[in-house]
Coordinates of N, CA and C in Angstrom, one line a residue:
Chain A
E446 N -20.7 -9.0 35.6 CA -20.5 -9.1 34.1 C -21.5 -8.2 33.4
V447 N -21.0 -7.5 32.4 CA -21.8 -6.7 31.6 C -22.5 -7.6 30.5
E448 N -23.8 -7.5 30.4 CA -24.5 -8.4 29.5 C -25.8 -7.8 29.0
L449 N -26.2 -8.2 27.8 CA -27.5 -7.8 27.3 C -28.2 -9.1 26.8
V450 N -29.5 -9.3 27.2 CA -30.2 -10.5 26.7 C -31.5 -10.0 26.1
E451 N -31.7 -10.3 24.8 CA -32.9 -10.0 24.1 C -33.9 -11.2 24.2
S452 N -35.2 -10.8 24.2 CA -36.2 -11.8 24.1 C -37.4 -11.3 23.4
G453 N -38.4 -12.1 23.1 CA -39.6 -11.7 22.6 C -39.8 -11.9 21.1
G454 N -38.8 -12.4 20.4 CA -38.9 -12.7 19.0 C -39.8 -13.8 18.7
G455 N -40.2 -14.0 17.5 CA -41.0 -15.1 17.1 C -41.6 -15.0 15.7
L456 N -42.6 -15.8 15.4 CA -43.3 -15.8 14.1 C -44.5 -15.0 14.3
V457 N -44.7 -14.0 13.4 CA -45.9 -13.2 13.4 C -46.4 -12.9 12.0
Q458 N -47.7 -12.8 11.8 CA -48.2 -12.5 10.5 C -48.0 -11.0 10.1
S459 N -47.9 -10.9 8.8 CA -47.8 -9.5 8.2 C -49.0 -8.6 8.8
G460 N -48.6 -7.4 9.2 CA -49.6 -6.5 9.8 C -49.7 -6.7 11.3
G461 N -49.1 -7.7 11.9 CA -49.1 -7.9 13.3 C -48.2 -7.1 14.1
S462 N -48.1 -7.4 15.4 CA -47.3 -6.7 16.3 C -46.5 -7.6 17.2
L463 N -45.4 -7.1 17.7 CA -44.5 -7.9 18.6 C -43.7 -6.9 19.4
K464 N -43.4 -7.3 20.7 CA -42.6 -6.4 21.5 C -41.4 -7.2 22.0
L465 N -40.2 -6.6 21.6 CA -39.0 -7.2 22.0 C -38.5 -6.5 23.3
S466 N -37.8 -7.3 24.1 CA -37.2 -6.9 25.4 C -35.7 -7.0 25.3
C467 N -35.0 -6.2 26.0 CA -33.5 -6.3 26.1 C -33.1 -6.0 27.6
A468 N -32.8 -7.0 28.3 CA -32.5 -6.9 29.7 C -31.0 -6.7 29.9
A469 N -30.6 -5.7 30.6 CA -29.2 -5.4 30.8 C -28.8 -5.8 32.2
S470 N -27.5 -6.2 32.3 CA -26.9 -6.5 33.6 C -25.5 -5.9 33.6
G471 N -25.0 -5.5 34.8 CA -23.7 -5.0 34.9 C -23.5 -3.5 34.6
F472 N -24.6 -2.9 34.1 CA -24.6 -1.4 33.9 C -26.0 -1.0 33.9
T473 N -26.2 0.4 33.9 CA -27.6 0.9 34.0 C -28.0 1.5 32.7
V474 N -29.1 1.0 32.1 CA -29.5 1.5 30.8 C -29.9 3.0 30.8
S475 N -30.4 3.5 31.9 CA -31.0 4.8 31.9 C -29.9 5.9 31.8
T476 N -28.6 5.5 32.1 CA -27.5 6.4 32.1 C -26.7 6.2 30.8
N477 N -27.2 5.4 29.9 CA -26.5 5.1 28.7 C -27.4 5.3 27.5
Y478 N -26.8 5.4 26.3 CA -27.6 5.4 25.1 C -27.8 3.9 24.8
M479 N -28.9 3.5 24.2 CA -29.2 2.1 23.8 C -29.8 2.1 22.4
S480 N -29.3 1.2 21.6 CA -29.8 1.1 20.2 C -30.2 -0.3 19.9
W481 N -31.1 -0.4 18.9 CA -31.5 -1.7 18.3 C -30.9 -1.7 16.9
V482 N -30.3 -2.8 16.5 CA -29.8 -3.0 15.2 C -30.3 -4.3 14.7
R483 N -30.7 -4.4 13.4 CA -31.2 -5.7 12.9 C -30.4 -6.2 11.7
Q484 N -30.6 -7.5 11.5 CA -29.8 -8.1 10.4 C -30.8 -9.1 9.7
A485 N -31.2 -8.8 8.5 CA -32.0 -9.7 7.7 C -31.2 -10.9 7.4
P486 N -31.8 -12.1 7.1 CA -31.1 -13.3 6.9 C -30.1 -13.2 5.7
G487 N -28.9 -13.5 6.0 CA -27.8 -13.4 5.0 C -27.4 -12.0 4.6
K488 N -27.9 -11.0 5.3 CA -27.6 -9.6 4.9 C -26.7 -8.9 6.0
G489 N -26.5 -7.6 5.8 CA -25.7 -6.8 6.7 C -26.4 -6.2 7.8
L490 N -25.8 -5.4 8.5 CA -26.3 -4.7 9.7 C -27.1 -3.5 9.3
E491 N -28.2 -3.3 10.0 CA -29.0 -2.1 9.8 C -29.4 -1.5 11.1
W492 N -29.0 -0.2 11.4 CA -29.4 0.4 12.6 C -30.9 0.7 12.5
V493 N -31.6 0.5 13.7 CA -33.1 0.7 13.7 C -33.5 1.9 14.6
S494 N -33.0 1.9 15.8 CA -33.5 2.9 16.7 C -32.6 3.2 17.9
I495 N -32.7 4.3 18.5 CA -31.9 4.7 19.6 C -32.7 5.4 20.7
I496 N -32.4 5.1 21.9 CA -33.0 5.9 23.0 C -31.8 6.5 23.8
Y497 N -31.8 7.8 23.9 CA -30.7 8.5 24.6 C -30.9 8.5 26.1
S498 N -29.9 8.8 26.9 CA -30.1 8.7 28.3 C -31.1 9.7 28.8
G499 N -31.3 10.8 28.1 CA -32.3 11.8 28.4 C -33.7 11.4 28.0
G500 N -33.8 10.3 27.2 CA -35.1 9.8 26.8 C -35.5 10.1 25.4
T501 N -34.8 11.0 24.7 CA -35.0 11.3 23.3 C -34.8 10.0 22.5
T502 N -35.7 9.9 21.5 CA -35.6 8.7 20.6 C -35.5 9.1 19.2
F503 N -34.9 8.2 18.4 CA -34.8 8.4 16.9 C -35.0 7.0 16.3
Y504 N -35.4 7.1 15.0 CA -35.7 5.8 14.3 C -35.2 5.9 12.8
S505 N -34.9 4.8 12.3 CA -34.6 4.8 10.9 C -35.8 5.1 10.1
D506 N -35.7 5.5 8.9 CA -36.8 5.8 8.0 C -37.7 4.6 7.8
S507 N -37.0 3.4 7.7 CA -37.7 2.2 7.4 C -38.7 1.7 8.5
V508 N -38.5 2.2 9.7 CA -39.4 1.8 10.8 C -40.2 3.0 11.5
K509 N -39.9 4.2 11.1 CA -40.5 5.3 11.7 C -42.0 5.3 11.6
G510 N -42.6 5.5 12.7 CA -44.1 5.5 12.7 C -44.7 4.1 13.0
R511 N -43.8 3.1 12.9 CA -44.3 1.7 13.2 C -43.7 1.1 14.5
F512 N -42.4 1.5 14.7 CA -41.7 1.0 15.9 C -41.6 2.0 17.0
T513 N -41.6 1.6 18.2 CA -41.4 2.5 19.4 C -40.4 1.9 20.3
I514 N -39.3 2.7 20.6 CA -38.3 2.2 21.6 C -38.6 2.9 22.9
S515 N -38.4 2.1 24.0 CA -38.7 2.7 25.3 C -37.8 1.9 26.3
R516 N -37.9 2.3 27.6 CA -37.1 1.6 28.6 C -37.9 1.7 29.9
L517 N -37.6 0.7 30.8 CA -38.2 0.7 32.1 C -37.0 0.6 33.1
N518 N -36.8 1.7 33.7 CA -35.6 1.8 34.5 C -35.6 0.9 35.7
S519 N -36.8 0.6 36.2 CA -36.8 -0.3 37.4 C -36.5 -1.7 37.0
K520 N -36.6 -2.1 35.8 CA -36.2 -3.4 35.3 C -34.9 -3.4 34.5
N521 N -34.3 -2.2 34.4 CA -33.1 -2.1 33.6 C -33.2 -2.7 32.2
T522 N -34.3 -2.4 31.6 CA -34.7 -3.1 30.3 C -35.1 -2.1 29.3
V523 N -34.7 -2.4 28.1 CA -35.1 -1.6 26.9 C -36.0 -2.4 26.1
Y524 N -37.0 -1.8 25.4 CA -38.0 -2.5 24.6 C -38.1 -1.9 23.2
L525 N -38.6 -2.7 22.3 CA -38.9 -2.3 21.0 C -40.2 -2.8 20.6
Q526 N -41.2 -1.9 20.6 CA -42.6 -2.3 20.2 C -42.7 -2.1 18.7
M527 N -43.0 -3.2 18.1 CA -43.1 -3.2 16.6 C -44.5 -3.5 16.2
T528 N -45.1 -2.6 15.4 CA -46.4 -2.8 14.8 C -46.4 -2.7 13.3
S529 N -47.5 -3.1 12.7 CA -47.7 -3.0 11.3 C -46.5 -3.7 10.6
L530 N -46.2 -4.9 11.1 CA -45.0 -5.6 10.6 C -45.1 -6.1 9.2
R531 N -44.0 -6.0 8.5 CA -43.9 -6.4 7.1 C -42.9 -7.5 6.9
A532 N -43.0 -8.2 5.8 CA -42.1 -9.3 5.5 C -40.6 -8.8 5.6
E533 N -40.4 -7.6 5.2 CA -39.0 -7.0 5.1 C -38.5 -6.7 6.5
D534 N -39.3 -6.8 7.6 CA -38.9 -6.6 8.9 C -38.3 -7.9 9.5
T535 N -38.4 -9.0 8.7 CA -37.8 -10.3 9.2 C -36.3 -10.1 9.4
A536 N -35.8 -10.4 10.6 CA -34.4 -10.2 10.9 C -34.1 -10.7 12.3
I537 N -32.8 -10.8 12.5 CA -32.4 -10.9 13.9 C -32.3 -9.5 14.5
Y538 N -32.8 -9.3 15.6 CA -32.8 -8.0 16.2 C -31.8 -8.0 17.4
Y539 N -30.8 -7.1 17.3 CA -29.8 -7.0 18.4 C -30.0 -5.7 19.2
C540 N -29.8 -5.9 20.4 CA -29.8 -4.7 21.3 C -28.3 -4.4 21.6
A541 N -27.9 -3.2 21.7 CA -26.5 -2.8 21.9 C -26.4 -1.6 22.7
R542 N -25.3 -1.6 23.6 CA -25.0 -0.4 24.3 C -24.3 0.6 23.4
D543 N -24.9 1.8 23.3 CA -24.4 2.8 22.3 C -23.6 3.8 23.0
R544 N -22.3 3.7 22.7 CA -21.3 4.7 23.3 C -21.2 5.9 22.4
G545 N -22.3 6.5 22.0 CA -22.3 7.6 21.2 C -21.9 8.9 21.8
Y546 N -21.5 8.8 23.1 CA -21.0 10.0 23.8 C -19.5 10.0 24.0
D547 N -18.9 8.9 23.6 CA -17.4 8.9 23.8 C -16.7 8.0 22.7
L548 N -17.1 6.8 22.6 CA -16.4 5.9 21.6 C -17.1 6.0 20.2
Y549 N -18.3 6.5 20.2 CA -19.1 6.6 18.9 C -19.2 5.2 18.3
A550 N -19.5 4.2 19.1 CA -19.6 2.8 18.6 C -20.4 2.1 19.6
F551 N -20.8 0.8 19.2 CA -21.6 -0.1 20.1 C -20.6 -1.1 20.7
D552 N -20.4 -1.0 22.0 CA -19.4 -1.8 22.7 C -19.9 -3.1 23.3
I553 N -21.2 -3.2 23.6 CA -21.8 -4.4 24.1 C -23.0 -4.8 23.3
W554 N -23.1 -6.0 22.9 CA -24.2 -6.5 22.0 C -24.8 -7.7 22.7
G555 N -26.1 -7.8 22.6 CA -26.8 -9.1 23.0 C -26.6 -10.1 21.9
R556 N -27.2 -11.3 22.1 CA -27.1 -12.4 21.1 C -28.1 -12.3 20.1
G557 N -29.1 -11.5 20.3 CA -30.1 -11.2 19.3 C -31.4 -12.1 19.5
T558 N -32.5 -11.7 18.9 CA -33.7 -12.4 18.9 C -34.3 -12.4 17.5
L559 N -34.8 -13.5 17.0 CA -35.2 -13.6 15.6 C -36.7 -13.3 15.5
V560 N -37.0 -12.4 14.6 CA -38.3 -12.0 14.2 C -38.6 -12.5 12.8
T561 N -39.6 -13.2 12.6 CA -40.0 -13.7 11.3 C -41.4 -13.2 11.0
V562 N -41.6 -12.5 9.9 CA -42.9 -12.0 9.6 C -43.4 -12.7 8.3
S563 N -44.4 -13.5 8.5 CA -45.0 -14.3 7.3 C -46.0 -13.5 6.6
S564 N -45.9 -13.6 5.3 CA -46.9 -12.9 4.4 C -48.0 -13.8 3.9
Chain B
E838 N -26.7 11.9 3.8 CA -26.4 10.6 4.4 C -25.1 10.1 3.9
I839 N -24.3 9.6 4.9 CA -23.0 9.0 4.6 C -23.2 7.6 4.1
V840 N -22.7 7.2 3.0 CA -22.7 5.9 2.5 C -21.3 5.3 2.6
L841 N -21.3 4.1 3.2 CA -20.0 3.4 3.3 C -19.9 2.3 2.3
T842 N -18.8 2.2 1.6 CA -18.5 1.1 0.7 C -17.3 0.3 1.2
Q843 N -17.4 -1.0 1.2 CA -16.3 -1.9 1.7 C -15.8 -2.7 0.5
S844 N -14.5 -2.9 0.5 CA -13.9 -3.7 -0.5 C -12.7 -4.5 0.1
P845 N -12.4 -5.7 -0.5 CA -13.3 -6.4 -1.4 C -14.5 -7.0 -0.7
G846 N -15.4 -7.6 -1.5 CA -16.6 -8.2 -0.9 C -16.2 -9.5 -0.1
T847 N -15.2 -10.2 -0.7 CA -14.7 -11.4 -0.1 C -13.2 -11.4 -0.3
L848 N -12.5 -11.8 0.8 CA -11.1 -11.9 0.8 C -10.7 -13.4 1.2
S849 N -10.1 -14.1 0.3 CA -9.7 -15.4 0.5 C -8.2 -15.5 0.8
L850 N -7.9 -15.9 2.1 CA -6.6 -16.0 2.6 C -6.3 -17.2 3.4
S851 N -5.1 -17.4 3.8 CA -4.7 -18.6 4.6 C -4.3 -18.1 6.0
P852 N -4.4 -19.0 7.0 CA -3.9 -18.6 8.3 C -2.5 -18.1 8.2
G853 N -2.2 -17.1 9.0 CA -0.8 -16.5 9.0 C -0.6 -15.4 8.1
E854 N -1.5 -15.3 7.1 CA -1.4 -14.2 6.1 C -1.9 -12.9 6.7
R855 N -1.6 -11.8 6.0 CA -2.1 -10.5 6.3 C -3.3 -10.1 5.6
A856 N -4.3 -9.6 6.3 CA -5.6 -9.1 5.6 C -5.7 -7.6 5.6
T857 N -6.0 -7.0 4.5 CA -6.2 -5.6 4.4 C -7.6 -5.3 3.9
L858 N -8.4 -4.7 4.7 CA -9.8 -4.5 4.4 C -10.0 -2.9 4.2
S859 N -10.8 -2.6 3.2 CA -11.0 -1.1 3.0 C -12.4 -0.7 3.2
C860 N -12.6 0.5 3.7 CA -13.9 1.1 3.9 C -13.8 2.6 3.4
R861 N -14.7 2.9 2.5 CA -14.6 4.2 1.9 C -16.0 4.9 2.1
A862 N -15.9 6.1 2.6 CA -17.1 7.0 2.9 C -17.4 7.8 1.7
S863 N -18.7 8.1 1.5 CA -19.2 8.9 0.4 C -18.8 10.4 0.5
Q864 N -18.4 10.8 1.7 CA -17.9 12.1 1.9 C -16.9 12.1 3.1
S865 N -16.1 13.1 3.2 CA -15.1 13.1 4.3 C -15.8 13.0 5.7
V866 N -15.3 12.1 6.5 CA -15.8 12.0 7.9 C -14.7 12.1 8.9
S867 N -15.0 12.5 10.1 CA -14.0 12.5 11.2 C -13.7 11.1 11.6
S868 N -12.4 10.9 11.8 CA -11.9 9.6 12.2 C -12.5 9.2 13.6
Y869 N -12.9 10.2 14.3 CA -13.5 9.8 15.7 C -14.7 8.9 15.5
Y870 N -15.4 9.0 14.4 CA -16.7 8.4 14.2 C -16.7 7.2 13.4
L871 N -15.5 6.6 13.2 CA -15.4 5.4 12.3 C -15.0 4.2 13.2
A872 N -15.8 3.1 13.1 CA -15.6 1.9 13.9 C -15.6 0.7 13.0
W873 N -15.0 -0.4 13.5 CA -15.0 -1.7 12.8 C -15.5 -2.8 13.8
Y874 N -16.2 -3.7 13.2 CA -16.8 -4.8 13.9 C -16.5 -6.1 13.2
Q875 N -16.4 -7.2 14.0 CA -16.2 -8.5 13.5 C -17.5 -9.3 13.9
Q876 N -18.0 -10.1 12.9 CA -19.1 -11.0 13.2 C -18.8 -12.4 12.7
R877 N -18.6 -13.3 13.6 CA -18.4 -14.7 13.3 C -19.8 -15.3 13.0
P878 N -19.8 -16.4 12.3 CA -21.0 -17.1 11.9 C -21.9 -17.4 13.2
G879 N -23.1 -17.0 13.2 CA -24.0 -17.4 14.3 C -23.8 -16.5 15.5
Q880 N -23.0 -15.5 15.4 CA -22.7 -14.7 16.6 C -23.1 -13.3 16.4
A881 N -23.2 -12.5 17.5 CA -23.4 -11.1 17.4 C -22.2 -10.4 16.9
P882 N -22.3 -9.2 16.4 CA -21.1 -8.4 16.1 C -20.3 -8.1 17.4
R883 N -19.0 -7.9 17.2 CA -18.1 -7.5 18.3 C -17.3 -6.3 17.9
L884 N -17.2 -5.3 18.7 CA -16.5 -4.1 18.4 C -15.0 -4.4 18.5
L885 N -14.3 -4.1 17.4 CA -12.9 -4.2 17.3 C -12.1 -2.9 17.4
I886 N -12.5 -1.9 16.6 CA -11.8 -0.7 16.5 C -12.8 0.5 16.6
Y887 N -12.5 1.5 17.4 CA -13.3 2.7 17.4 C -12.3 3.9 17.2
G888 N -12.9 5.0 16.8 CA -12.0 6.2 16.5 C -11.0 5.9 15.4
A889 N -11.4 5.0 14.5 CA -10.6 4.6 13.3 C -9.3 3.8 13.7
S890 N -8.8 4.0 14.9 CA -7.5 3.3 15.1 C -7.3 2.8 16.6
S891 N -8.3 3.0 17.4 CA -8.2 2.5 18.8 C -8.8 1.2 19.0
R892 N -8.0 0.2 19.5 CA -8.6 -1.1 19.8 C -9.5 -1.1 21.0
A893 N -10.6 -1.9 20.8 CA -11.5 -2.0 21.9 C -10.9 -2.9 23.0
T894 N -11.6 -3.0 24.1 CA -11.1 -3.8 25.2 C -11.0 -5.2 24.8
G895 N -9.8 -5.8 25.1 CA -9.6 -7.3 24.9 C -9.3 -7.7 23.4
I896 N -9.2 -6.7 22.5 CA -8.9 -7.0 21.1 C -7.4 -7.2 20.9
P897 N -7.0 -8.3 20.3 CA -5.6 -8.6 20.1 C -4.9 -7.5 19.3
D898 N -3.6 -7.3 19.5 CA -2.9 -6.3 18.7 C -2.6 -6.6 17.3
R899 N -3.0 -7.8 16.8 CA -2.9 -8.1 15.4 C -3.9 -7.3 14.6
F900 N -4.9 -6.8 15.3 CA -5.9 -6.0 14.6 C -5.5 -4.5 14.7
S901 N -5.5 -3.8 13.6 CA -5.2 -2.4 13.6 C -6.0 -1.6 12.6
G902 N -6.3 -0.4 13.0 CA -7.1 0.4 12.1 C -6.3 1.7 11.7
S903 N -6.6 2.2 10.5 CA -6.0 3.5 10.1 C -6.9 4.2 9.1
G904 N -6.4 5.4 8.8 CA -7.1 6.1 7.7 C -7.7 7.4 8.2
S905 N -8.2 8.2 7.2 CA -8.7 9.5 7.5 C -9.5 10.0 6.3
G906 N -10.3 11.0 6.5 CA -11.1 11.6 5.4 C -12.2 10.6 4.9
T907 N -11.9 10.0 3.7 CA -12.9 9.1 3.1 C -12.4 7.7 3.1
D908 N -11.1 7.4 3.4 CA -10.5 6.1 3.2 C -10.0 5.6 4.5
F909 N -10.5 4.4 4.9 CA -10.1 3.8 6.2 C -9.8 2.3 5.9
T910 N -8.9 1.8 6.7 CA -8.4 0.4 6.5 C -8.3 -0.3 7.9
L911 N -8.8 -1.6 7.8 CA -8.6 -2.5 8.9 C -7.6 -3.5 8.5
T912 N -6.5 -3.7 9.3 CA -5.5 -4.7 8.9 C -5.4 -5.7 10.0
I913 N -5.4 -7.0 9.6 CA -5.2 -8.1 10.5 C -3.9 -8.7 10.1
S914 N -2.9 -8.6 11.0 CA -1.5 -9.1 10.7 C -1.4 -10.5 11.2
G915 N -1.4 -11.5 10.4 CA -1.2 -12.9 10.8 C -2.6 -13.5 11.2
L916 N -3.3 -13.9 10.2 CA -4.7 -14.4 10.5 C -4.7 -15.7 11.3
E917 N -5.5 -15.6 12.3 CA -5.7 -16.8 13.2 C -7.0 -17.5 12.7
P918 N -7.2 -18.8 12.9 CA -8.4 -19.5 12.5 C -9.7 -18.8 12.9
E919 N -9.7 -18.2 14.1 CA -10.9 -17.5 14.6 C -11.2 -16.2 13.9
D920 N -10.3 -15.7 13.1 CA -10.4 -14.4 12.4 C -11.2 -14.5 11.2
F921 N -11.5 -15.7 10.7 CA -12.3 -15.9 9.5 C -13.8 -15.6 9.8
A922 N -14.2 -14.4 9.3 CA -15.5 -13.8 9.7 C -15.9 -12.7 8.7
V923 N -17.0 -12.0 9.0 CA -17.3 -10.9 8.3 C -17.0 -9.6 9.1
Y924 N -16.5 -8.6 8.4 CA -16.1 -7.4 9.1 C -16.9 -6.2 8.5
Y925 N -17.4 -5.4 9.4 CA -18.2 -4.2 9.0 C -17.6 -3.0 9.5
C926 N -17.6 -1.9 8.7 CA -17.2 -0.6 9.2 C -18.5 0.1 9.5
Q927 N -18.4 1.1 10.3 CA -19.6 1.9 10.8 C -19.2 3.3 11.0
H928 N -20.2 4.2 10.5 CA -20.0 5.6 10.8 C -21.1 6.1 11.8
Y929 N -20.7 6.9 12.7 CA -21.6 7.4 13.7 C -21.8 8.9 13.6
G930 N -23.0 9.3 13.4 CA -23.3 10.7 13.3 C -24.1 11.0 12.0
G931 N -24.7 12.2 12.1 CA -25.5 12.6 10.9 C -26.9 12.0 10.9
S932 N -27.5 11.9 9.8 CA -28.9 11.3 9.7 C -28.9 10.3 8.5
P933 N -29.1 9.1 8.9 CA -29.4 8.5 10.2 C -28.2 8.6 11.1
P934 N -28.4 8.4 12.4 CA -27.3 8.5 13.3 C -26.2 7.5 13.1
V935 N -26.5 6.3 12.6 CA -25.5 5.3 12.4 C -25.7 4.6 11.0
T936 N -24.6 4.4 10.3 CA -24.7 3.7 9.1 C -23.6 2.6 9.1
F937 N -23.9 1.5 8.5 CA -22.9 0.4 8.4 C -22.5 0.2 6.9
G938 N -21.3 -0.3 6.7 CA -20.9 -0.7 5.4 C -21.5 -2.1 5.1
P939 N -21.4 -2.6 3.9 CA -22.0 -3.9 3.5 C -21.2 -5.1 4.0
G940 N -20.0 -4.9 4.5 CA -19.2 -6.0 5.0 C -18.2 -6.6 4.1
T941 N -17.2 -7.1 4.6 CA -16.2 -7.9 3.9 C -16.0 -9.2 4.6
K942 N -16.2 -10.3 3.8 CA -16.0 -11.6 4.3 C -14.6 -12.1 4.1
V943 N -14.0 -12.5 5.2 CA -12.6 -13.1 5.2 C -12.8 -14.6 5.3
D944 N -12.5 -15.3 4.2 CA -12.6 -16.7 4.4 C -11.3 -17.4 3.9
I945 N -11.3 -18.7 4.1 CA -10.1 -19.5 3.8 C -10.2 -19.9 2.3

């Protein structure tokens, strides 16, 4: 079964750091594009970051310089290292398989992990 | 940057009725890069439509997508109770690589 499971969310103070994990099963993250998408409480979806199969990464302007996406092929897991966290980073963070090479859409989503940044 | 606008913000309908949701892009986009998602309360988004009109795996045929250029439509013919949710359109490509519309809530 194809599945993504996020973990690592929690309560952190403003200025702090947190590292999210996204464990994949049923497919290989290193041969796919993988993205993180977040959703602030009661708000819409916001794309955060992507890591391409070749390893190139991109970030939204709102997190550039503070967040780092990476992957560990041996664990079939994608990560999002978040530093200098702000109250506006409070959101559910979803990991998604990014079919930007054929469907140009996200076809598999995890259930998400909640990050709360207290000021 | 492509900006997506969705209308209406909320659509109040009854089971069995037809829902028509609109997504407008700030500039002409290729239909290849336009997708629709459904998000039920407390759940992750689910891909419904990609390439403006192709249904994703396992999506019932009451969901259909159409449109081109700047105007795209998601139609749900015959609402089922589980269809009451928020629907987002998404454009893939450009900078940033992905943008979402603000969503349309379909409620009873």
